[in-house]
Short mmCIF file of C-alpha atoms in Angstrom, two decimals:
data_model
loop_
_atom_site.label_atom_id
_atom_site.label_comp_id
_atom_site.label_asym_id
_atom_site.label_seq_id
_atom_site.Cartn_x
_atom_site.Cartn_y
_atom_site.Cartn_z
CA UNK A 1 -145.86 198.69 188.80
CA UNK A 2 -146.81 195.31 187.47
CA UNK A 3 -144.93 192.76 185.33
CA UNK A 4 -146.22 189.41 183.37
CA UNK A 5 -146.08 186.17 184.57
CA UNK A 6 -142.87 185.42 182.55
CA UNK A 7 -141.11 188.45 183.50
CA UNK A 8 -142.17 188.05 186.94
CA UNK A 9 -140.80 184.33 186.77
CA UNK A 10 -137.33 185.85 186.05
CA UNK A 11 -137.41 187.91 188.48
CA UNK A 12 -138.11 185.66 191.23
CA UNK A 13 -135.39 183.86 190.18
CA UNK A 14 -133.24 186.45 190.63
CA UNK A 15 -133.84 187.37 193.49
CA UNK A 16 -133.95 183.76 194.79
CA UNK A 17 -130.37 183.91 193.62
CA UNK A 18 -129.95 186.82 195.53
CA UNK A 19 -131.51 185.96 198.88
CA UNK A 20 -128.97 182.90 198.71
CA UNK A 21 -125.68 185.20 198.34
CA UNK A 22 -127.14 187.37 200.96
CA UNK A 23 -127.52 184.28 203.36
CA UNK A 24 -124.11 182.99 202.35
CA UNK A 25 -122.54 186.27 202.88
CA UNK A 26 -123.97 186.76 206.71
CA UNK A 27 -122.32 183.15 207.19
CA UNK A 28 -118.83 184.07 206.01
CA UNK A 29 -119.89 187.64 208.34
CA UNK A 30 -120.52 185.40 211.29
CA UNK A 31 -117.88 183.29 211.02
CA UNK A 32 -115.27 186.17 210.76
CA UNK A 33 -116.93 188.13 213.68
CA UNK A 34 -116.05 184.65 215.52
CA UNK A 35 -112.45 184.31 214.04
CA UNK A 36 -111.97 188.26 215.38
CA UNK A 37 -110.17 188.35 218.76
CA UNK A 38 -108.09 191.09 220.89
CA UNK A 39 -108.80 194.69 221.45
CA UNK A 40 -108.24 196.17 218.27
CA UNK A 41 -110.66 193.98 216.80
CA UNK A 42 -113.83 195.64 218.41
CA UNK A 43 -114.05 197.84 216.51
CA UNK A 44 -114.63 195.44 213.22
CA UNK A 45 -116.61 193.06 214.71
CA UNK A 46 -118.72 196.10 215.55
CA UNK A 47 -118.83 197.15 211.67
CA UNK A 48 -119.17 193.38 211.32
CA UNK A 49 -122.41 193.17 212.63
CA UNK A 50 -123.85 196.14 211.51
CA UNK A 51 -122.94 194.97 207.93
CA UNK A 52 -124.71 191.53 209.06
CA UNK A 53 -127.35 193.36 210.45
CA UNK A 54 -127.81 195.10 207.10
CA UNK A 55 -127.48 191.60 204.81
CA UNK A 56 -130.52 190.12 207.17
CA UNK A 57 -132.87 193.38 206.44
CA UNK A 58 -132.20 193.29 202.46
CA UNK A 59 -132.68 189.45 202.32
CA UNK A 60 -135.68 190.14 204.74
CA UNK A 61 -136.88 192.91 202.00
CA UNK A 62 -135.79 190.57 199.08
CA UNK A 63 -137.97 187.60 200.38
CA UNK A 64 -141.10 190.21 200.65
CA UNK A 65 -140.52 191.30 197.33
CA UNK A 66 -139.99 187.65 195.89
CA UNK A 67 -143.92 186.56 197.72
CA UNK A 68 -145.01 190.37 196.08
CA UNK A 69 -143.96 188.82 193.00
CA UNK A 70 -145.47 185.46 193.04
CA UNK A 71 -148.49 186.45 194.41
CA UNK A 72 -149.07 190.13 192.77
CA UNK A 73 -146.66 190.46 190.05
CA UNK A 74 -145.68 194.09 191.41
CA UNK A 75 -142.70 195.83 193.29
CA UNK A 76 -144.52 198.42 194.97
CA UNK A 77 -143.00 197.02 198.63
CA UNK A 78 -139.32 197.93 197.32
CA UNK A 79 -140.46 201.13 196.00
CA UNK A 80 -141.94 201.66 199.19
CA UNK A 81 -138.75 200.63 201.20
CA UNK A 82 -136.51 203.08 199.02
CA UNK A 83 -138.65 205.87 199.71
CA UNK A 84 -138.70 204.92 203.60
CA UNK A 85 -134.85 204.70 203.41
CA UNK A 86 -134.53 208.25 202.12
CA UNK A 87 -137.14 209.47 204.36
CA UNK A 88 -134.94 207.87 207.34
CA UNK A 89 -131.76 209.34 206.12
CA UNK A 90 -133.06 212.52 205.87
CA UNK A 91 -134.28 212.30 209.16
CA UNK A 92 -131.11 210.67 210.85
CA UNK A 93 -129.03 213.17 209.17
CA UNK A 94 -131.40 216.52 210.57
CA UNK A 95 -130.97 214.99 214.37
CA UNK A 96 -127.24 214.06 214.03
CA UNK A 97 -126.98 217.87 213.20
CA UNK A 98 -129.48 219.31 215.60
CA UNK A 99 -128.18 216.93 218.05
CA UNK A 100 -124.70 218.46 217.17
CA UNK A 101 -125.55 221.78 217.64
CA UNK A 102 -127.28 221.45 220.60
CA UNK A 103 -124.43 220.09 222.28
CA UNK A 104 -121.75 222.44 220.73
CA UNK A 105 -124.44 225.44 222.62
CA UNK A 106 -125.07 223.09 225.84
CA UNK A 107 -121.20 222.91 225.79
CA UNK A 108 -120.82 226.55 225.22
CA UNK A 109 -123.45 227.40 227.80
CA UNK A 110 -121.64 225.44 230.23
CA UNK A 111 -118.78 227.14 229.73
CA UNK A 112 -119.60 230.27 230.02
CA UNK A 113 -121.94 229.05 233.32
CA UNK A 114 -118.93 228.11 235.10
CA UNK A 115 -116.77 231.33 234.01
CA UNK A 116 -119.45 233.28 235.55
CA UNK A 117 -119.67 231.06 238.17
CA UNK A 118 -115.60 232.05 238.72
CA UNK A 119 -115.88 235.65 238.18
CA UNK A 120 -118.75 235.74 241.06
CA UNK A 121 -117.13 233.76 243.03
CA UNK A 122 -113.44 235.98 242.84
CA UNK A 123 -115.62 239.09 242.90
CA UNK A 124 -117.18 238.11 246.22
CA UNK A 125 -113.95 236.78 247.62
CA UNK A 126 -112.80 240.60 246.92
CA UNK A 127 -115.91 242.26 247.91
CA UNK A 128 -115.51 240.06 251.21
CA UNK A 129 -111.85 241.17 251.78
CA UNK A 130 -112.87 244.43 250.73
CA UNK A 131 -114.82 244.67 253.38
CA UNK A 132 -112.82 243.38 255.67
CA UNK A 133 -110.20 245.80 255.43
CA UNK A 134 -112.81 248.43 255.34
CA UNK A 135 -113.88 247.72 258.80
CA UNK A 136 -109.73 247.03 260.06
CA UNK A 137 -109.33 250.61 258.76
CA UNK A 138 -112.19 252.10 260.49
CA UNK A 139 -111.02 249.62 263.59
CA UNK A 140 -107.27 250.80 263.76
CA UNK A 141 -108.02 254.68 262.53
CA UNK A 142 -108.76 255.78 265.88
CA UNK A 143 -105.44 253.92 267.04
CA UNK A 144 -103.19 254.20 264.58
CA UNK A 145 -103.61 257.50 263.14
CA UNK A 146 -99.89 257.92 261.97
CA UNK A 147 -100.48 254.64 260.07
CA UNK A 148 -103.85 255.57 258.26
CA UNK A 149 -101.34 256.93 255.02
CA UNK A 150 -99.58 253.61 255.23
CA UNK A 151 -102.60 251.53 254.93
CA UNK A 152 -104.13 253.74 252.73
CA UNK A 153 -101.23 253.20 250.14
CA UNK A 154 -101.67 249.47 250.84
CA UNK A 155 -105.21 249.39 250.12
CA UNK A 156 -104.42 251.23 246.76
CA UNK A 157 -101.79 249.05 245.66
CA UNK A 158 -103.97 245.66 246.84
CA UNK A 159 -106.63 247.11 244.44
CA UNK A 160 -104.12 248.20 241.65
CA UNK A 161 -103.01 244.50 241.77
CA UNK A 162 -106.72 243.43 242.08
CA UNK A 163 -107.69 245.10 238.86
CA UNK A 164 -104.49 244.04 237.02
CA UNK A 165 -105.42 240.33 238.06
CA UNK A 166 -109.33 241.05 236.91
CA UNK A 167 -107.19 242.50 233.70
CA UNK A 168 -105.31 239.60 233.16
CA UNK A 169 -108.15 237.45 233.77
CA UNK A 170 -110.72 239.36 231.59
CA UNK A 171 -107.60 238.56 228.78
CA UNK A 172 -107.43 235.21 229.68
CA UNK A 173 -111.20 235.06 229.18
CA UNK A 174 -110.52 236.52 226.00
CA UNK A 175 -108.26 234.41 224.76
CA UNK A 176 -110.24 231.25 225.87
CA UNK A 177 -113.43 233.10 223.90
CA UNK A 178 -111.28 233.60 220.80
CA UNK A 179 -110.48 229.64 220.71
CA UNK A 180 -113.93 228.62 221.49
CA UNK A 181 -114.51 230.97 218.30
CA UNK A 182 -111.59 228.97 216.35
CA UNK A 183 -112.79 225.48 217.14
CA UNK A 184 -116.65 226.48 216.10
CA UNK A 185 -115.47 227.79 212.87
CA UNK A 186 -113.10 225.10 212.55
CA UNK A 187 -116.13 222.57 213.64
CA UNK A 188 -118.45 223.39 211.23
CA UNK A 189 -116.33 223.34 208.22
CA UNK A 190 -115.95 219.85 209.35
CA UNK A 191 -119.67 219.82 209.39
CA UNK A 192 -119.34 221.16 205.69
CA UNK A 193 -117.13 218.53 204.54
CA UNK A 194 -118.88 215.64 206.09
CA UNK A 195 -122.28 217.54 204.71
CA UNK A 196 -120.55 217.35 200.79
CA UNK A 197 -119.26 213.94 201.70
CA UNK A 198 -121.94 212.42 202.51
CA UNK A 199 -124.29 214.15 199.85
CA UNK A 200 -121.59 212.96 196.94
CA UNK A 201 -121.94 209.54 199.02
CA UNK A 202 -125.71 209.53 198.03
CA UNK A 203 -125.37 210.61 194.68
CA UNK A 204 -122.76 207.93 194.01
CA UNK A 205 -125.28 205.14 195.64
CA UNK A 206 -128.27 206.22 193.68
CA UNK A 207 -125.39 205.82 190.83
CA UNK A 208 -125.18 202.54 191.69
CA UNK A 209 -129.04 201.61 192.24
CA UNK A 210 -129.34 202.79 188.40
CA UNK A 211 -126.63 200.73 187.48
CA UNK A 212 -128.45 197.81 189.53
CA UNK A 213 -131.68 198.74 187.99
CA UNK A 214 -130.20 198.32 184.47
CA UNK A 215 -128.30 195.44 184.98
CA UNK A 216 -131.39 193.77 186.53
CA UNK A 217 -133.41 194.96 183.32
CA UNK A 218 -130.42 193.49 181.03
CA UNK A 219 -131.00 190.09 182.99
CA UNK A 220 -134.42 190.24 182.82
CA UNK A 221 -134.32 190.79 178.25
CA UNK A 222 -131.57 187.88 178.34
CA UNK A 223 -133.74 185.66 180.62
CA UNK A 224 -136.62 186.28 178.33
CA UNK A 225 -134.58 185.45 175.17
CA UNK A 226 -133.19 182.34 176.87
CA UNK A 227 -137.42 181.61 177.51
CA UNK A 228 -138.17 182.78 174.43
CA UNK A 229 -135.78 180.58 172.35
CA UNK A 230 -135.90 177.40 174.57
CA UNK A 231 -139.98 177.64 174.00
CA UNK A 232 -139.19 177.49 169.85
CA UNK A 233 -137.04 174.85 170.77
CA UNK A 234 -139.66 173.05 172.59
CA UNK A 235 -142.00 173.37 170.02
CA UNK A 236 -139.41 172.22 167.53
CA UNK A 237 -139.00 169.12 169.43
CA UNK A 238 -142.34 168.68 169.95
CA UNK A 239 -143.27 168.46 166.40
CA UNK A 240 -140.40 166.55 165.34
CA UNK A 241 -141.40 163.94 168.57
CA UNK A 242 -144.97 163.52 166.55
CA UNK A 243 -143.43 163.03 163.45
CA UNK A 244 -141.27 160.36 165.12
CA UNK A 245 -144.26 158.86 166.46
CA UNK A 246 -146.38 158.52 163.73
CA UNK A 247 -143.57 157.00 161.52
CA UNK A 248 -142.93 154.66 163.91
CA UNK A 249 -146.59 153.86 164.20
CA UNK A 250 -146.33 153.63 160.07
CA UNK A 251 -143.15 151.49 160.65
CA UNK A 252 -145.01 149.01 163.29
CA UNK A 253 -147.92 148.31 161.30
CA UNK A 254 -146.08 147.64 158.26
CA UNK A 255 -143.60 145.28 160.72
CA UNK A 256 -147.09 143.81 161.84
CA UNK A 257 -148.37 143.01 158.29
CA UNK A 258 -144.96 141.41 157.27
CA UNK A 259 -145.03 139.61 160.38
CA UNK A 260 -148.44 138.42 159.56
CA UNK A 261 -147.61 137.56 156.02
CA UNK A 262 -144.60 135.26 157.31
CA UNK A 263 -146.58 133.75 159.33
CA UNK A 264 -148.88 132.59 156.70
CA UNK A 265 -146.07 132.00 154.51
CA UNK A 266 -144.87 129.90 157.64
CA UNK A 267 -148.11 128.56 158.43
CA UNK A 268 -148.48 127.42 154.09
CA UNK A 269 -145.40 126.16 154.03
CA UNK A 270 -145.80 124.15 157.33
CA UNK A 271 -149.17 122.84 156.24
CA UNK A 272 -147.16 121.76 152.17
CA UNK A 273 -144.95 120.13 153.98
CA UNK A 274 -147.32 117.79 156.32
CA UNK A 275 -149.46 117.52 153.21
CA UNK A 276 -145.94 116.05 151.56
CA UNK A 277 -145.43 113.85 154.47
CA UNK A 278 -149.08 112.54 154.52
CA UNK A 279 -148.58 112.01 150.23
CA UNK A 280 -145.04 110.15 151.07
CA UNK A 281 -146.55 107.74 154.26
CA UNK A 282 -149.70 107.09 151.70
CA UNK A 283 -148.49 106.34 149.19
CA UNK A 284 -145.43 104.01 151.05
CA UNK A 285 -148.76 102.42 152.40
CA UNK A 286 -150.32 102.06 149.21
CA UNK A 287 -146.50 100.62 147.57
CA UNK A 288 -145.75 97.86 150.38
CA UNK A 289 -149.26 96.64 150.60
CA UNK A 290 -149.77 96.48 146.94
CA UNK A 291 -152.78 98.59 147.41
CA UNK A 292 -154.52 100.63 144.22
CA UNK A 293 -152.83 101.36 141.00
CA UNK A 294 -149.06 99.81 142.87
CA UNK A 295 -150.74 96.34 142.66
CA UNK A 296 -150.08 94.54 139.32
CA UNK A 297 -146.31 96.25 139.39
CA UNK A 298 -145.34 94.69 142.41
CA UNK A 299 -147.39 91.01 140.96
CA UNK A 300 -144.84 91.35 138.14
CA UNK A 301 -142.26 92.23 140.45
CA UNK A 302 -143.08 89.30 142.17
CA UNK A 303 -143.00 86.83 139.75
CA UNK A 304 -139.76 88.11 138.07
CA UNK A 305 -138.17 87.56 141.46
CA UNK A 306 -139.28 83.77 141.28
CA UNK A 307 -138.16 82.97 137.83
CA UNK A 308 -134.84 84.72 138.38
CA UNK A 309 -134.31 81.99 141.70
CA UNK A 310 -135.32 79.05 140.15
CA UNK A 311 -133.07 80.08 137.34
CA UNK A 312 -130.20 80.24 140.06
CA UNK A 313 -130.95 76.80 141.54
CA UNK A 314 -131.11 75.18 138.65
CA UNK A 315 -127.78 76.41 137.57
CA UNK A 316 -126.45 75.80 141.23
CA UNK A 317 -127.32 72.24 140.19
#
């Protein structure tokens, strides 16, 4: 099963996301498997670490499937790992029950081993004093022939009482069978229960993998929009960044042509007012020296000036 490069983008993302909760939860794990002291904690430090033990393999699995990504754009490895969890279930749960029933039968053989083993064991006991008595009959017949009734009546009730033992034995046997019977029946519909428990158990976590699976399909379309619509975005900008530009290239060539129009103005203006200057300084030249066309105006000047002081001295006089 392949994906595109986009959709395989998101998805490493994810599961980058998800590697990182993964590692954060084994912390917090390890850290609480630390704070757990005392006997009655063994027990959950024990499910503790399995449940660590568990986080490590799917952030293990996750990191394949993030490289499978990058590098193929496929999630054939977690395909593959589902089916090889399944196939291990499967397999766990056939040798927890053969393993079951093979010790509920090694158990029942042994039982039944050692009530032979008793029932021999009495019935040679017996057969021993049996015997015995036998031969202490035979022994004290020729002796005690007035007492041969006597021990004959004996013998009868010691074997009455014999078989009423064996009787009450053989019941006792019974009995014991009949509760063996009990506890298998009661055994495997325990067996049934925990069969139906755990099979509803499956069903409700491949429940949950399809509610995974969509949720992880729902990230993936919103990802993509949130792609999709930052790329128009982008593209928005981008156009509106060239449009920017090439006013502002507009705007600093026309700054460049004003600027080099006031600097001519500047540069005319500068040059009017030297040529001023140069007019002003000439033509003061030309006025105090009496040079050119400021001659004969500054003779008359001249002579005006005289008359008007002999005028004065006279009248002084």
């Amino acid at each position: 099963m392949s994906f595109s490069r986009i959709q395989s983008l998101g998805l490493t993302a994810v599961l980058e996301d998800c590697s990182v909760q993964l590692d954060i939860l084994g912390l917090r794990m390890a850290g609480q498997t630390n704070r757990e002291q005392g006997p009655a904690a063994a027990q959950e430090k024990a499910r503790l670490t399995k449940l660590r033990r568990d986080c490590k393999y799917v952030s293990q699995q996750v990191l394949k499937l993030h490289s499978e990504l990058e590098e193929k754009q496929s999630i054939s490895s977690l395909l593959q790992v589902v089916e090889e969890l399944e196939q291990n279930k499967k397999a766990e749960d056939l040798r927890r029950e053969a393993e079951a029933e093979l010790e509920q039968r090694n158990q029942t053989l042994d039982r039944k081993k050692h009530e032979l083993q008793q029932k021999t064991e009495t019935m040679e006991v017996k057969s021993r004093q049996c015997s015995s008595l036998y031969f202490q009959l035979k022994e004290q017949s020729h002796r005690m022939a007035e007492k041969q009734q006597l021990e004959k009546a004996s013998i009868v009730l010691e074997l009455r009482l014999a078989q009423k033992a064996n009787r009450q034995t053989e019941e006792q046997q019974e009995e014991q069978l009949k509760k063996v019977q009990l506890q298998l029946i009661t055994e495997r519909e325990v067996h049934e229960k925990s069969k139906t428990f755990l099979k509803n158990r499956h069903t409700e976590l491949q429940q949950q993998m399809q509610q995974w699976q969509q949720r992880m399909t729902q990230m993936k379309q919103e990802q993509e929009q949130q792609l999709n619509s930052v790329c128009c975005k982008r593209t928005v900008n981008r156009d509106r960044l060239t449009e920017m530009r090439r006013k502002f290239k507009e705007m600093e060539l026309v700054v460049k042509e004003d600027k080099e129009e006031q600097e001519k103005l500047l540069q005319q203006q500068a040059e009017a007012r030297a040529a001023t200057k140069l007019q002003a300084w000439w033509r003061g030249c030309m006025v105090r020296r009496g040079l050119g066309s400021f001659k004969k105006a500054d003779d008359k000047k001249g002579q005006k000036k005289k008359k008007k002081k002999k005028g004065g001295q006279n009248k002084k006089k």
